[in-house]
């Protein structure tokens, strides 16, 4: 019984130290954040009140930059 317990603990410790695939998970997380941001920006510019306000603020900013002040 102790032998099975020791083997099981060793396997769990081995899985804990194994870092294969961790970089892939990081890239998947980054990709998910980008997809969410693109979706939010797309929704914002699709014509809702928030989108119109955002577009208006961008236009004001561009006008301020273009007029030098």
C-alpha positions as YAML, in Angstrom:
chain: A
units: angstrom
residues:
- id: 1
  name: UNK
  ca: [0.00, 0.00, 0.00]
- id: 2
  name: UNK
  ca: [2.82, 2.41, 0.87]
- id: 3
  name: UNK
  ca: [4.47, 1.65, -2.47]
- id: 4
  name: UNK
  ca: [1.35, 2.71, -4.40]
- id: 5
  name: UNK
  ca: [1.07, 5.85, -2.28]
- id: 6
  name: UNK
  ca: [4.72, 6.76, -2.92]
- id: 7
  name: UNK
  ca: [4.37, 6.17, -6.68]
- id: 8
  name: UNK
  ca: [1.24, 8.32, -6.78]
- id: 9
  name: UNK
  ca: [2.93, 11.14, -4.89]
- id: 10
  name: UNK
  ca: [5.91, 10.97, -7.24]
- id: 11
  name: UNK
  ca: [3.64, 11.17, -10.30]
- id: 12
  name: UNK
  ca: [1.83, 14.20, -8.88]
- id: 13
  name: UNK
  ca: [5.14, 15.89, -8.08]
- id: 14
  name: UNK
  ca: [6.31, 15.16, -11.63]
- id: 15
  name: UNK
  ca: [3.15, 16.73, -13.11]
- id: 16
  name: UNK
  ca: [3.60, 19.76, -10.86]
- id: 17
  name: UNK
  ca: [7.16, 20.35, -12.11]
- id: 18
  name: UNK
  ca: [6.23, 19.80, -15.76]
- id: 19
  name: UNK
  ca: [5.95, 23.16, -17.51]
- id: 20
  name: UNK
  ca: [5.36, 21.89, -21.05]
- id: 21
  name: UNK
  ca: [2.51, 23.78, -22.64]
- id: 22
  name: UNK
  ca: [2.60, 26.72, -20.24]
- id: 23
  name: UNK
  ca: [3.81, 29.08, -22.97]
- id: 24
  name: UNK
  ca: [0.99, 27.89, -25.23]
- id: 25
  name: UNK
  ca: [-1.52, 28.70, -22.51]
- id: 26
  name: UNK
  ca: [-0.04, 32.18, -22.16]
- id: 27
  name: UNK
  ca: [-0.41, 32.80, -25.90]
- id: 28
  name: UNK
  ca: [-4.00, 31.52, -25.80]
- id: 29
  name: UNK
  ca: [-4.71, 33.96, -22.96]
- id: 30
  name: UNK
  ca: [-3.18, 36.86, -24.89]
- id: 31
  name: UNK
  ca: [-5.16, 35.92, -28.00]
- id: 32
  name: UNK
  ca: [-8.38, 35.77, -25.96]
- id: 33
  name: UNK
  ca: [-7.76, 39.26, -24.56]
- id: 34
  name: UNK
  ca: [-7.13, 40.61, -28.07]
- id: 35
  name: UNK
  ca: [-10.32, 39.00, -29.40]
- id: 36
  name: UNK
  ca: [-12.33, 40.50, -26.53]
- id: 37
  name: UNK
  ca: [-10.82, 43.97, -27.09]
- id: 38
  name: UNK
  ca: [-11.54, 43.81, -30.82]
- id: 39
  name: UNK
  ca: [-15.12, 42.80, -30.04]
- id: 40
  name: UNK
  ca: [-15.59, 45.66, -27.58]
- id: 41
  name: UNK
  ca: [-14.15, 48.22, -30.01]
- id: 42
  name: UNK
  ca: [-16.24, 46.81, -32.85]
- id: 43
  name: UNK
  ca: [-19.38, 47.04, -30.74]
- id: 44
  name: UNK
  ca: [-18.50, 50.57, -29.63]
- id: 45
  name: UNK
  ca: [-18.18, 51.80, -33.21]
- id: 46
  name: UNK
  ca: [-21.28, 50.00, -34.46]
- id: 47
  name: UNK
  ca: [-23.49, 53.04, -33.88]
- id: 48
  name: UNK
  ca: [-24.68, 52.88, -30.29]
- id: 49
  name: UNK
  ca: [-24.70, 55.90, -28.00]
- id: 50
  name: UNK
  ca: [-21.33, 54.95, -26.56]
- id: 51
  name: UNK
  ca: [-19.91, 54.55, -30.05]
- id: 52
  name: UNK
  ca: [-21.19, 57.95, -31.15]
- id: 53
  name: UNK
  ca: [-19.73, 59.63, -28.07]
- id: 54
  name: UNK
  ca: [-16.39, 57.91, -28.62]
- id: 55
  name: UNK
  ca: [-16.27, 58.94, -32.28]
- id: 56
  name: UNK
  ca: [-17.18, 62.53, -31.33]
- id: 57
  name: UNK
  ca: [-14.34, 62.67, -28.76]
- id: 58
  name: UNK
  ca: [-11.86, 61.32, -31.32]
- id: 59
  name: UNK
  ca: [-12.99, 63.92, -33.85]
- id: 60
  name: UNK
  ca: [-12.56, 66.68, -31.25]
- id: 61
  name: UNK
  ca: [-9.09, 65.41, -30.40]
- id: 62
  name: UNK
  ca: [-8.09, 65.35, -34.07]
- id: 63
  name: UNK
  ca: [-9.45, 68.85, -34.57]
- id: 64
  name: UNK
  ca: [-7.49, 70.11, -31.53]
- id: 65
  name: UNK
  ca: [-4.31, 68.55, -32.87]
- id: 66
  name: UNK
  ca: [-4.93, 69.97, -36.35]
- id: 67
  name: UNK
  ca: [-5.60, 73.48, -35.07]
- id: 68
  name: UNK
  ca: [-2.46, 73.49, -32.96]
- id: 69
  name: UNK
  ca: [-4.04, 73.71, -29.61]
...
